[in-house]
Amino acid sequence: DVKVTQSSRYLVKRTGEKVFLECVQDMDHENMFWYRQDPGLGLRLIYFSYDVKMKEKGDIPEGYSVSREKKERFSLILESASTNQTSMYLCASSLSRREKETQYFGPGTRLLVL
Amino acid sequence: DQQVKQNSPSLSVQEGRISILNCDYTNSMFDYFLWYKKYPAEGPTFLISISSIKDKNEDGRFTVFLNKSAKHLSLHIVPSQPGDSAVYFCAARKVTSGTYKYIFGTGTRLKVLA
């Protein structure tokens, strides 16, 4: 079974703090993704990566950056946390095979920025 | 610009009856559609998918129908069970930057009443 783990389930940070969210997958997947989930807005893509050291902006990259130094690990960085970044953050990974590609999600990190 | 829409935020169904969840999309370049199920405090899990070249895919109690001309897909669950109570997200895939990007709907909360 594919396993995607996220470093924290719950996190409380103060405005202006630098926040690191870590994601690790154990199935040698090429693609990794960071989403945030907000009520009424569904899942919105922040950044994704299709290879080590490669990254692409998603739909809402402002205020975020990412790092992928190793294939299994994809980090989301909030350079200076703000209250509007309070959200559920979900990491996902997938293979690059064309057919029947699905994403596997981690359990999520609920971040509260005070 | 919401490219994938789930217009019903919630749905209640009696146990044993059919649940029909709907999803509309606007981009004709989507080549693959997926449904995910999400329980509280967990990440979404893949449920069923369909290629844009098909109009139906069935897996046990779950069937997804795709109407390309109407840009509409639906998920049928028959018979519905209390354990099906969750939030369901539809997602559409498109090729971007040489890899795949997924656009999610806002979700429909299904409640199956015993």
mmCIF file with all atom_site columns, C-alpha atoms in Angstrom:
data_model
loop_
_atom_site.group_PDB
_atom_site.id
_atom_site.type_symbol
_atom_site.label_atom_id
_atom_site.label_alt_id
_atom_site.label_comp_id
_atom_site.label_asym_id
_atom_site.label_entity_id
_atom_site.label_seq_id
_atom_site.pdbx_PDB_ins_code
_atom_site.Cartn_x
_atom_site.Cartn_y
_atom_site.Cartn_z
_atom_site.occupancy
_atom_site.B_iso_or_equiv
_atom_site.pdbx_formal_charge
_atom_site.auth_seq_id
_atom_site.auth_comp_id
_atom_site.auth_asym_id
_atom_site.auth_atom_id
_atom_site.pdbx_PDB_model_num
ATOM 1   C CA . ASP A 1 1   ? 0.000   0.000  0.000   1.00 0.00 ? 1   ASP A CA 1
ATOM 2   C CA . VAL A 1 2   ? 1.118   3.488  -0.792  1.00 0.00 ? 2   VAL A CA 1
ATOM 3   C CA . LYS A 1 3   ? 1.856   5.515  2.255   1.00 0.00 ? 3   LYS A CA 1
ATOM 4   C CA . VAL A 1 4   ? 1.995   9.288  2.318   1.00 0.00 ? 4   VAL A CA 1
ATOM 5   C CA . THR A 1 5   ? 2.879   10.781 5.672   1.00 0.00 ? 5   THR A CA 1
ATOM 6   C CA . GLN A 1 6   ? 2.810   14.362 6.854   1.00 0.00 ? 6   GLN A CA 1
ATOM 7   C CA . SER A 1 7   ? 4.994   15.565 9.683   1.00 0.00 ? 7   SER A CA 1
ATOM 8   C CA . SER A 1 8   ? 2.239   17.030 11.842  1.00 0.00 ? 8   SER A CA 1
ATOM 9   C CA . ARG A 1 9   ? -1.509  16.527 12.157  1.00 0.00 ? 9   ARG A CA 1
ATOM 10  C CA . TYR A 1 10  ? -2.061  19.809 13.977  1.00 0.00 ? 10  TYR A CA 1
ATOM 11  C CA . LEU A 1 11  ? 0.070   22.933 14.096  1.00 0.00 ? 11  LEU A CA 1
ATOM 12  C CA . VAL A 1 12  ? -0.393  26.311 15.758  1.00 0.00 ? 12  VAL A CA 1
ATOM 13  C CA . LYS A 1 13  ? 1.837   29.166 14.664  1.00 0.00 ? 13  LYS A CA 1
ATOM 14  C CA . ARG A 1 14  ? 1.985   32.916 15.113  1.00 0.00 ? 14  ARG A CA 1
ATOM 15  C CA . THR A 1 15  ? 1.698   35.515 12.382  1.00 0.00 ? 15  THR A CA 1
ATOM 16  C CA . GLY A 1 16  ? 5.078   36.149 10.781  1.00 0.00 ? 16  GLY A CA 1
ATOM 17  C CA . GLU A 1 17  ? 6.591   32.812 11.721  1.00 0.00 ? 17  GLU A CA 1
ATOM 18  C CA . LYS A 1 18  ? 8.271   30.633 9.105   1.00 0.00 ? 18  LYS A CA 1
ATOM 19  C CA . VAL A 1 19  ? 6.443   27.335 8.848   1.00 0.00 ? 19  VAL A CA 1
ATOM 20  C CA . PHE A 1 20  ? 7.649   24.067 7.360   1.00 0.00 ? 20  PHE A CA 1
ATOM 21  C CA . LEU A 1 21  ? 5.242   21.293 6.400   1.00 0.00 ? 21  LEU A CA 1
ATOM 22  C CA . GLU A 1 22  ? 6.893   18.025 5.460   1.00 0.00 ? 22  GLU A CA 1
ATOM 23  C CA . CYS A 1 23  ? 5.545   15.233 3.303   1.00 0.00 ? 23  CYS A CA 1
ATOM 24  C CA . VAL A 1 24  ? 7.109   11.847 2.660   1.00 0.00 ? 24  VAL A CA 1
ATOM 25  C CA . GLN A 1 25  ? 5.933   9.061  0.338   1.00 0.00 ? 25  GLN A CA 1
ATOM 26  C CA . ASP A 1 26  ? 7.311   5.564  0.264   1.00 0.00 ? 26  ASP A CA 1
ATOM 27  C CA . MET A 1 27  ? 6.310   4.353  -3.203  1.00 0.00 ? 27  MET A CA 1
ATOM 28  C CA . ASP A 1 28  ? 8.919   5.984  -5.411  1.00 0.00 ? 28  ASP A CA 1
ATOM 29  C CA . HIS A 1 29  ? 6.343   8.298  -7.010  1.00 0.00 ? 29  HIS A CA 1
ATOM 30  C CA . GLU A 1 30  ? 7.588   10.933 -9.411  1.00 0.00 ? 30  GLU A CA 1
ATOM 31  C CA . ASN A 1 31  ? 4.847   13.483 -8.782  1.00 0.00 ? 31  ASN A CA 1
ATOM 32  C CA . MET A 1 32  ? 4.072   15.218 -5.528  1.00 0.00 ? 32  MET A CA 1
ATOM 33  C CA . PHE A 1 33  ? 1.497   17.887 -4.764  1.00 0.00 ? 33  PHE A CA 1
ATOM 34  C CA . TRP A 1 34  ? 0.490   20.321 -2.043  1.00 0.00 ? 34  TRP A CA 1
ATOM 35  C CA . TYR A 1 35  ? -3.145  21.388 -1.685  1.00 0.00 ? 35  TYR A CA 1
ATOM 36  C CA . ARG A 1 36  ? -5.097  23.355 0.827   1.00 0.00 ? 36  ARG A CA 1
ATOM 37  C CA . GLN A 1 37  ? -8.690  22.543 1.659   1.00 0.00 ? 37  GLN A CA 1
ATOM 38  C CA . ASP A 1 38  ? -11.073 25.242 2.801   1.00 0.00 ? 38  ASP A CA 1
ATOM 39  C CA . PRO A 1 39  ? -14.840 25.052 3.378   1.00 0.00 ? 39  PRO A CA 1
ATOM 40  C CA . GLY A 1 40  ? -16.766 25.811 0.214   1.00 0.00 ? 40  GLY A CA 1
ATOM 41  C CA . LEU A 1 41  ? -13.603 25.966 -1.876  1.00 0.00 ? 41  LEU A CA 1
ATOM 42  C CA . GLY A 1 42  ? -12.614 22.310 -2.144  1.00 0.00 ? 42  GLY A CA 1
ATOM 43  C CA . LEU A 1 43  ? -8.994  21.398 -2.728  1.00 0.00 ? 43  LEU A CA 1
ATOM 44  C CA . ARG A 1 44  ? -6.833  24.035 -4.333  1.00 0.00 ? 44  ARG A CA 1
ATOM 45  C CA . LEU A 1 45  ? -3.402  23.269 -5.724  1.00 0.00 ? 45  LEU A CA 1
ATOM 46  C CA . ILE A 1 46  ? -0.554  25.301 -4.250  1.00 0.00 ? 46  ILE A CA 1
ATOM 47  C CA . TYR A 1 47  ? 2.517   23.737 -5.850  1.00 0.00 ? 47  TYR A CA 1
ATOM 48  C CA . PHE A 1 48  ? 3.481   20.478 -7.451  1.00 0.00 ? 48  PHE A CA 1
ATOM 49  C CA . SER A 1 49  ? 6.675   18.735 -8.446  1.00 0.00 ? 49  SER A CA 1
ATOM 50  C CA . TYR A 1 50  ? 7.215   16.129 -11.130 1.00 0.00 ? 50  TYR A CA 1
ATOM 51  C CA . ASP A 1 51  ? 10.843  15.369 -10.349 1.00 0.00 ? 51  ASP A CA 1
ATOM 52  C CA . VAL A 1 52  ? 13.563  16.049 -7.829  1.00 0.00 ? 52  VAL A CA 1
ATOM 53  C CA . LYS A 1 53  ? 14.445  19.741 -7.694  1.00 0.00 ? 53  LYS A CA 1
ATOM 54  C CA . MET A 1 54  ? 11.600  20.530 -10.117 1.00 0.00 ? 54  MET A CA 1
ATOM 55  C CA . LYS A 1 55  ? 8.608   22.565 -9.046  1.00 0.00 ? 55  LYS A CA 1
ATOM 56  C CA . GLU A 1 56  ? 5.631   24.166 -10.689 1.00 0.00 ? 56  GLU A CA 1
ATOM 57  C CA . LYS A 1 57  ? 3.178   26.728 -9.356  1.00 0.00 ? 57  LYS A CA 1
ATOM 58  C CA . GLY A 1 58  ? -0.352  25.628 -8.872  1.00 0.00 ? 58  GLY A CA 1
ATOM 59  C CA . ASP A 1 59  ? -3.388  27.853 -8.674  1.00 0.00 ? 59  ASP A CA 1
ATOM 60  C CA . ILE A 1 60  ? -2.605  29.647 -5.404  1.00 0.00 ? 60  ILE A CA 1
ATOM 61  C CA . PRO A 1 61  ? 1.186   29.780 -4.892  1.00 0.00 ? 61  PRO A CA 1
ATOM 62  C CA . GLU A 1 62  ? 1.337   33.246 -3.347  1.00 0.00 ? 62  GLU A CA 1
ATOM 63  C CA . GLY A 1 63  ? 2.846   33.216 0.120   1.00 0.00 ? 63  GLY A CA 1
ATOM 64  C CA . TYR A 1 64  ? 4.224   29.698 -0.282  1.00 0.00 ? 64  TYR A CA 1
ATOM 65  C CA . SER A 1 65  ? 7.376   28.036 -1.537  1.00 0.00 ? 65  SER A CA 1
ATOM 66  C CA . VAL A 1 66  ? 8.393   24.390 -1.861  1.00 0.00 ? 66  VAL A CA 1
ATOM 67  C CA . SER A 1 67  ? 11.471  22.236 -1.808  1.00 0.00 ? 67  SER A CA 1
ATOM 68  C CA . ARG A 1 68  ? 12.098  18.810 -3.287  1.00 0.00 ? 68  ARG A CA 1
ATOM 69  C CA . GLU A 1 69  ? 15.665  17.730 -2.638  1.00 0.00 ? 69  GLU A CA 1
ATOM 70  C CA . LYS A 1 70  ? 14.860  14.021 -2.545  1.00 0.00 ? 70  LYS A CA 1
ATOM 71  C CA . LYS A 1 71  ? 12.328  12.048 -4.536  1.00 0.00 ? 71  LYS A CA 1
ATOM 72  C CA . GLU A 1 72  ? 10.396  10.881 -1.499  1.00 0.00 ? 72  GLU A CA 1
ATOM 73  C CA . ARG A 1 73  ? 10.155  14.222 0.275   1.00 0.00 ? 73  ARG A CA 1
ATOM 74  C CA . PHE A 1 74  ? 8.251   17.389 -0.636  1.00 0.00 ? 74  PHE A CA 1
ATOM 75  C CA . SER A 1 75  ? 8.253   20.343 1.734   1.00 0.00 ? 75  SER A CA 1
ATOM 76  C CA . LEU A 1 76  ? 5.858   23.276 1.812   1.00 0.00 ? 76  LEU A CA 1
ATOM 77  C CA . ILE A 1 77  ? 7.196   26.484 3.300   1.00 0.00 ? 77  ILE A CA 1
ATOM 78  C CA . LEU A 1 78  ? 5.216   29.453 4.530   1.00 0.00 ? 78  LEU A CA 1
ATOM 79  C CA . GLU A 1 79  ? 7.847   32.191 4.558   1.00 0.00 ? 79  GLU A CA 1
ATOM 80  C CA . SER A 1 80  ? 5.868   34.477 6.854   1.00 0.00 ? 80  SER A CA 1
ATOM 81  C CA . ALA A 1 81  ? 2.655   32.906 8.068   1.00 0.00 ? 81  ALA A CA 1
ATOM 82  C CA . SER A 1 82  ? -0.517  34.964 7.935   1.00 0.00 ? 82  SER A CA 1
ATOM 83  C CA . THR A 1 83  ? -3.958  34.334 9.389   1.00 0.00 ? 83  THR A CA 1
ATOM 84  C CA . ASN A 1 84  ? -5.432  33.706 5.933   1.00 0.00 ? 84  ASN A CA 1
ATOM 85  C CA . GLN A 1 85  ? -3.151  30.692 5.656   1.00 0.00 ? 85  GLN A CA 1
ATOM 86  C CA . THR A 1 86  ? -5.085  28.949 8.397   1.00 0.00 ? 86  THR A CA 1
ATOM 87  C CA . SER A 1 87  ? -6.280  25.842 6.589   1.00 0.00 ? 87  SER A CA 1
ATOM 88  C CA . MET A 1 88  ? -6.052  22.091 6.133   1.00 0.00 ? 88  MET A CA 1
ATOM 89  C CA . TYR A 1 89  ? -2.971  21.234 4.083   1.00 0.00 ? 89  TYR A CA 1
ATOM 90  C CA . LEU A 1 90  ? -2.930  18.023 2.108   1.00 0.00 ? 90  LEU A CA 1
ATOM 91  C CA . CYS A 1 91  ? 0.026   16.404 0.403   1.00 0.00 ? 91  CYS A CA 1
ATOM 92  C CA . ALA A 1 92  ? -0.397  13.884 -2.402  1.00 0.00 ? 92  ALA A CA 1
ATOM 93  C CA . SER A 1 93  ? 1.783   11.781 -4.665  1.00 0.00 ? 93  SER A CA 1
ATOM 94  C CA . SER A 1 94  ? 1.284   9.883  -7.915  1.00 0.00 ? 94  SER A CA 1
ATOM 95  C CA . LEU A 1 95  ? 3.124   7.900  -10.537 1.00 0.00 ? 95  LEU A CA 1
ATOM 96  C CA . SER A 1 96  ? 3.688   9.327  -13.967 1.00 0.00 ? 96  SER A CA 1
ATOM 97  C CA . ARG A 1 97  ? 2.094   6.461  -15.852 1.00 0.00 ? 97  ARG A CA 1
ATOM 98  C CA . ARG A 1 98  ? -0.489  7.753  -18.232 1.00 0.00 ? 98  ARG A CA 1
ATOM 99  C CA . GLU A 1 99  ? -3.279  5.293  -17.647 1.00 0.00 ? 99  GLU A CA 1
ATOM 100 C CA . LYS A 1 100 ? -5.274  5.116  -14.476 1.00 0.00 ? 100 LYS A CA 1
ATOM 101 C CA . GLU A 1 101 ? -3.114  7.547  -12.634 1.00 0.00 ? 101 GLU A CA 1
ATOM 102 C CA . THR A 1 102 ? -4.459  8.398  -9.222  1.00 0.00 ? 102 THR A CA 1
ATOM 103 C CA . GLN A 1 103 ? -3.209  10.524 -6.411  1.00 0.00 ? 103 GLN A CA 1
ATOM 104 C CA . TYR A 1 104 ? -2.580  9.191  -2.942  1.00 0.00 ? 104 TYR A CA 1
ATOM 105 C CA . PHE A 1 105 ? -3.121  11.637 -0.138  1.00 0.00 ? 105 PHE A CA 1
ATOM 106 C CA . GLY A 1 106 ? -1.606  12.044 3.277   1.00 0.00 ? 106 GLY A CA 1
ATOM 107 C CA . PRO A 1 107 ? -3.803  12.543 6.364   1.00 0.00 ? 107 PRO A CA 1
ATOM 108 C CA . GLY A 1 108 ? -3.469  16.322 6.256   1.00 0.00 ? 108 GLY A CA 1
ATOM 109 C CA . THR A 1 109 ? -2.048  18.979 8.543   1.00 0.00 ? 109 THR A CA 1
ATOM 110 C CA . ARG A 1 110 ? -4.472  21.384 10.136  1.00 0.00 ? 110 ARG A CA 1
ATOM 111 C CA . LEU A 1 111 ? -2.630  24.682 10.539  1.00 0.00 ? 111 LEU A CA 1
ATOM 112 C CA . LEU A 1 112 ? -3.887  27.499 12.716  1.00 0.00 ? 112 LEU A CA 1
ATOM 113 C CA . VAL A 1 113 ? -2.120  30.853 12.388  1.00 0.00 ? 113 VAL A CA 1
ATOM 114 C CA . LEU A 1 114 ? -2.823  33.238 15.248  1.00 0.00 ? 114 LEU A CA 1
ATOM 115 C CA . ASP B 2 1   ? -12.883 30.561 -12.403 1.00 0.00 ? 1   ASP B CA 1
ATOM 116 C CA . GLN B 2 2   ? -14.210 27.271 -11.103 1.00 0.00 ? 2   GLN B CA 1
ATOM 117 C CA . GLN B 2 3   ? -13.494 24.740 -13.843 1.00 0.00 ? 3   GLN B CA 1
ATOM 118 C CA . VAL B 2 4   ? -14.958 21.848 -11.884 1.00 0.00 ? 4   VAL B CA 1
ATOM 119 C CA . LYS B 2 5   ? -18.208 22.412 -10.046 1.00 0.00 ? 5   LYS B CA 1
ATOM 120 C CA . GLN B 2 6   ? -20.199 20.399 -7.585  1.00 0.00 ? 6   GLN B CA 1
ATOM 121 C CA . ASN B 2 7   ? -23.356 22.394 -7.171  1.00 0.00 ? 7   ASN B CA 1
ATOM 122 C CA . SER B 2 8   ? -24.840 20.372 -4.324  1.00 0.00 ? 8   SER B CA 1
ATOM 123 C CA . PRO B 2 9   ? -22.942 20.953 -1.102  1.00 0.00 ? 9   PRO B CA 1
ATOM 124 C CA . SER B 2 10  ? -24.864 18.195 0.652   1.00 0.00 ? 10  SER B CA 1
ATOM 125 C CA . LEU B 2 11  ? -27.090 15.192 0.013   1.00 0.00 ? 11  LEU B CA 1
ATOM 126 C CA . SER B 2 12  ? -29.066 12.905 2.321   1.00 0.00 ? 12  SER B CA 1
ATOM 127 C CA . VAL B 2 13  ? -30.134 9.434  1.229   1.00 0.00 ? 13  VAL B CA 1
ATOM 128 C CA . GLN B 2 14  ? -31.833 6.550  2.957   1.00 0.00 ? 14  GLN B CA 1
ATOM 129 C CA . GLU B 2 15  ? -29.799 3.405  3.466   1.00 0.00 ? 15  GLU B CA 1
ATOM 130 C CA . GLY B 2 16  ? -30.296 0.948  0.597   1.00 0.00 ? 16  GLY B CA 1
ATOM 131 C CA . ARG B 2 17  ? -31.340 3.618  -1.885  1.00 0.00 ? 17  ARG B CA 1
ATOM 132 C CA . ILE B 2 18  ? -29.281 5.117  -4.689  1.00 0.00 ? 18  ILE B CA 1
ATOM 133 C CA . SER B 2 19  ? -26.999 8.102  -4.115  1.00 0.00 ? 19  SER B CA 1
ATOM 134 C CA . ILE B 2 20  ? -26.285 10.279 -7.137  1.00 0.00 ? 20  ILE B CA 1
ATOM 135 C CA . LEU B 2 21  ? -23.544 12.854 -6.891  1.00 0.00 ? 21  LEU B CA 1
ATOM 136 C CA . ASN B 2 22  ? -23.062 15.291 -9.733  1.00 0.00 ? 22  ASN B CA 1
ATOM 137 C CA . CYS B 2 23  ? -20.147 17.217 -11.152 1.00 0.00 ? 23  CYS B CA 1
ATOM 138 C CA . ASP B 2 24  ? -19.909 19.688 -14.037 1.00 0.00 ? 24  ASP B CA 1
ATOM 139 C CA . TYR B 2 25  ? -16.806 20.919 -15.788 1.00 0.00 ? 25  TYR B CA 1
ATOM 140 C CA . THR B 2 26  ? -15.993 23.609 -18.295 1.00 0.00 ? 26  THR B CA 1
ATOM 141 C CA . ASN B 2 27  ? -12.660 22.638 -19.845 1.00 0.00 ? 27  ASN B CA 1
ATOM 142 C CA . SER B 2 28  ? -12.893 20.231 -22.787 1.00 0.00 ? 28  SER B CA 1
ATOM 143 C CA . MET B 2 29  ? -9.146  19.500 -22.461 1.00 0.00 ? 29  MET B CA 1
ATOM 144 C CA . PHE B 2 30  ? -9.650  17.359 -19.357 1.00 0.00 ? 30  PHE B CA 1
ATOM 145 C CA . ASP B 2 31  ? -8.745  13.787 -20.255 1.00 0.00 ? 31  ASP B CA 1
ATOM 146 C CA . TYR B 2 32  ? -9.457  11.898 -17.055 1.00 0.00 ? 32  TYR B CA 1
ATOM 147 C CA . PHE B 2 33  ? -11.926 12.233 -14.213 1.00 0.00 ? 33  PHE B CA 1
ATOM 148 C CA . LEU B 2 34  ? -11.742 10.872 -10.697 1.00 0.00 ? 34  LEU B CA 1
ATOM 149 C CA . TRP B 2 35  ? -13.880 10.660 -7.597  1.00 0.00 ? 35  TRP B CA 1
ATOM 150 C CA . TYR B 2 36  ? -12.406 10.804 -4.123  1.00 0.00 ? 36  TYR B CA 1
ATOM 151 C CA . LYS B 2 37  ? -14.002 10.158 -0.780  1.00 0.00 ? 37  LYS B CA 1
ATOM 152 C CA . LYS B 2 38  ? -12.955 11.982 2.356   1.00 0.00 ? 38  LYS B CA 1
ATOM 153 C CA . TYR B 2 39  ? -13.731 11.212 5.964   1.00 0.00 ? 39  TYR B CA 1
ATOM 154 C CA . PRO B 2 40  ? -13.171 13.878 8.644   1.00 0.00 ? 40  PRO B CA 1
ATOM 155 C CA . ALA B 2 41  ? -9.551  14.191 9.817   1.00 0.00 ? 41  ALA B CA 1
ATOM 156 C CA . GLU B 2 42  ? -8.320  11.977 6.969   1.00 0.00 ? 42  GLU B CA 1
ATOM 157 C CA . GLY B 2 43  ? -6.924  12.639 3.527   1.00 0.00 ? 43  GLY B CA 1
ATOM 158 C CA . PRO B 2 44  ? -9.062  11.921 0.457   1.00 0.00 ? 44  PRO B CA 1
ATOM 159 C CA . THR B 2 45  ? -8.969  8.373  -0.843  1.00 0.00 ? 45  THR B CA 1
ATOM 160 C CA . PHE B 2 46  ? -9.393  7.406  -4.462  1.00 0.00 ? 46  PHE B CA 1
ATOM 161 C CA . LEU B 2 47  ? -12.737 5.820  -5.284  1.00 0.00 ? 47  LEU B CA 1
ATOM 162 C CA . ILE B 2 48  ? -13.228 5.430  -9.026  1.00 0.00 ? 48  ILE B CA 1
ATOM 163 C CA . SER B 2 49  ? -12.139 7.053  -12.267 1.00 0.00 ? 49  SER B CA 1
ATOM 164 C CA . ILE B 2 50  ? -13.081 7.321  -15.912 1.00 0.00 ? 50  ILE B CA 1
ATOM 165 C CA . SER B 2 51  ? -11.197 8.190  -19.055 1.00 0.00 ? 51  SER B CA 1
ATOM 166 C CA . SER B 2 52  ? -12.641 10.845 -21.324 1.00 0.00 ? 52  SER B CA 1
ATOM 167 C CA . ILE B 2 53  ? -12.960 8.253  -24.087 1.00 0.00 ? 53  ILE B CA 1
ATOM 168 C CA . LYS B 2 54  ? -15.467 6.218  -22.076 1.00 0.00 ? 54  LYS B CA 1
ATOM 169 C CA . ASP B 2 55  ? -18.967 6.972  -20.869 1.00 0.00 ? 55  ASP B CA 1
ATOM 170 C CA . LYS B 2 56  ? -19.278 4.541  -17.997 1.00 0.00 ? 56  LYS B CA 1
ATOM 171 C CA . ASN B 2 57  ? -17.085 2.767  -15.474 1.00 0.00 ? 57  ASN B CA 1
ATOM 172 C CA . GLU B 2 58  ? -18.326 0.424  -12.806 1.00 0.00 ? 58  GLU B CA 1
ATOM 173 C CA . ASP B 2 59  ? -16.673 -0.927 -9.679  1.00 0.00 ? 59  ASP B CA 1
ATOM 174 C CA . GLY B 2 60  ? -18.898 -2.834 -7.319  1.00 0.00 ? 60  GLY B CA 1
ATOM 175 C CA . ARG B 2 61  ? -21.501 -0.510 -5.853  1.00 0.00 ? 61  ARG B CA 1
ATOM 176 C CA . PHE B 2 62  ? -19.941 2.517  -7.553  1.00 0.00 ? 62  PHE B CA 1
ATOM 177 C CA . THR B 2 63  ? -20.559 3.621  -11.128 1.00 0.00 ? 63  THR B CA 1
ATOM 178 C CA . VAL B 2 64  ? -19.318 6.780  -12.780 1.00 0.00 ? 64  VAL B CA 1
ATOM 179 C CA . PHE B 2 65  ? -21.055 8.145  -15.853 1.00 0.00 ? 65  PHE B CA 1
ATOM 180 C CA . LEU B 2 66  ? -19.521 10.690 -18.201 1.00 0.00 ? 66  LEU B CA 1
ATOM 181 C CA . ASN B 2 67  ? -21.511 12.832 -20.629 1.00 0.00 ? 67  ASN B CA 1
ATOM 182 C CA . LYS B 2 68  ? -18.917 14.715 -22.662 1.00 0.00 ? 68  LYS B CA 1
ATOM 183 C CA . SER B 2 69  ? -21.364 16.729 -24.694 1.00 0.00 ? 69  SER B CA 1
ATOM 184 C CA . ALA B 2 70  ? -22.918 18.077 -21.506 1.00 0.00 ? 70  ALA B CA 1
ATOM 185 C CA . LYS B 2 71  ? -19.558 18.249 -19.693 1.00 0.00 ? 71  LYS B CA 1
ATOM 186 C CA . HIS B 2 72  ? -21.126 16.386 -16.824 1.00 0.00 ? 72  HIS B CA 1
ATOM 187 C CA . LEU B 2 73  ? -20.212 13.387 -14.753 1.00 0.00 ? 73  LEU B CA 1
ATOM 188 C CA . SER B 2 74  ? -22.033 11.618 -11.991 1.00 0.00 ? 74  SER B CA 1
ATOM 189 C CA . LEU B 2 75  ? -21.261 9.046  -9.349  1.00 0.00 ? 75  LEU B CA 1
ATOM 190 C CA . HIS B 2 76  ? -23.919 6.478  -8.495  1.00 0.00 ? 76  HIS B CA 1
ATOM 191 C CA . ILE B 2 77  ? -23.723 4.465  -5.303  1.00 0.00 ? 77  ILE B CA 1
ATOM 192 C CA . VAL B 2 78  ? -26.104 1.520  -5.127  1.00 0.00 ? 78  VAL B CA 1
ATOM 193 C CA . PRO B 2 79  ? -27.091 0.467  -2.539  1.00 0.00 ? 79  PRO B CA 1
ATOM 194 C CA . SER B 2 80  ? -26.011 3.270  -0.245  1.00 0.00 ? 80  SER B CA 1
ATOM 195 C CA . GLN B 2 81  ? -24.642 2.276  3.148   1.00 0.00 ? 81  GLN B CA 1
ATOM 196 C CA . PRO B 2 82  ? -24.096 4.328  6.324   1.00 0.00 ? 82  PRO B CA 1
ATOM 197 C CA . GLY B 2 83  ? -20.330 3.874  5.876   1.00 0.00 ? 83  GLY B CA 1
ATOM 198 C CA . ASP B 2 84  ? -20.597 5.815  2.618   1.00 0.00 ? 84  ASP B CA 1
ATOM 199 C CA . SER B 2 85  ? -21.291 8.974  4.597   1.00 0.00 ? 85  SER B CA 1
ATOM 200 C CA . ALA B 2 86  ? -18.388 11.266 3.717   1.00 0.00 ? 86  ALA B CA 1
ATOM 201 C CA . VAL B 2 87  ? -17.453 14.214 1.547   1.00 0.00 ? 87  VAL B CA 1
ATOM 202 C CA . TYR B 2 88  ? -17.055 13.314 -2.118  1.00 0.00 ? 88  TYR B CA 1
ATOM 203 C CA . PHE B 2 89  ? -14.811 15.296 -4.425  1.00 0.00 ? 89  PHE B CA 1
ATOM 204 C CA . CYS B 2 90  ? -14.732 15.012 -8.172  1.00 0.00 ? 90  CYS B CA 1
ATOM 205 C CA . ALA B 2 91  ? -11.496 15.897 -9.913  1.00 0.00 ? 91  ALA B CA 1
ATOM 206 C CA . ALA B 2 92  ? -10.483 16.439 -13.513 1.00 0.00 ? 92  ALA B CA 1
ATOM 207 C CA . ARG B 2 93  ? -7.039  15.995 -14.963 1.00 0.00 ? 93  ARG B CA 1
ATOM 208 C CA . LYS B 2 94  ? -5.258  17.996 -17.620 1.00 0.00 ? 94  LYS B CA 1
ATOM 209 C CA . VAL B 2 95  ? -1.762  17.959 -19.022 1.00 0.00 ? 95  VAL B CA 1
ATOM 210 C CA . THR B 2 96  ? 0.367   20.911 -18.019 1.00 0.00 ? 96  THR B CA 1
ATOM 211 C CA . SER B 2 97  ? 4.133   21.478 -18.066 1.00 0.00 ? 97  SER B CA 1
ATOM 212 C CA . GLY B 2 98  ? 4.662   17.932 -19.277 1.00 0.00 ? 98  GLY B CA 1
ATOM 213 C CA . THR B 2 99  ? 2.827   16.357 -16.386 1.00 0.00 ? 99  THR B CA 1
ATOM 214 C CA . TYR B 2 100 ? -0.661  16.135 -14.968 1.00 0.00 ? 100 TYR B CA 1
ATOM 215 C CA . LYS B 2 101 ? -2.554  18.647 -12.930 1.00 0.00 ? 101 LYS B CA 1
ATOM 216 C CA . TYR B 2 102 ? -5.784  17.930 -11.092 1.00 0.00 ? 102 TYR B CA 1
ATOM 217 C CA . ILE B 2 103 ? -8.626  20.367 -10.596 1.00 0.00 ? 103 ILE B CA 1
ATOM 218 C CA . PHE B 2 104 ? -10.977 19.531 -7.754  1.00 0.00 ? 104 PHE B CA 1
ATOM 219 C CA . GLY B 2 105 ? -14.581 20.425 -7.183  1.00 0.00 ? 105 GLY B CA 1
ATOM 220 C CA . THR B 2 106 ? -15.793 21.904 -3.911  1.00 0.00 ? 106 THR B CA 1
ATOM 221 C CA . GLY B 2 107 ? -17.164 18.623 -2.615  1.00 0.00 ? 107 GLY B CA 1
ATOM 222 C CA . THR B 2 108 ? -20.561 17.155 -1.737  1.00 0.00 ? 108 THR B CA 1
ATOM 223 C CA . ARG B 2 109 ? -21.254 15.915 1.765   1.00 0.00 ? 109 ARG B CA 1
ATOM 224 C CA . LEU B 2 110 ? -23.235 12.672 1.587   1.00 0.00 ? 110 LEU B CA 1
ATOM 225 C CA . LYS B 2 111 ? -25.170 11.471 4.570   1.00 0.00 ? 111 LYS B CA 1
ATOM 226 C CA . VAL B 2 112 ? -26.669 7.992  4.401   1.00 0.00 ? 112 VAL B CA 1
ATOM 227 C CA . LEU B 2 113 ? -29.427 7.569  6.954   1.00 0.00 ? 113 LEU B CA 1
ATOM 228 C CA . ALA B 2 114 ? -29.872 4.200  8.639   1.00 0.00 ? 114 ALA B CA 1
#
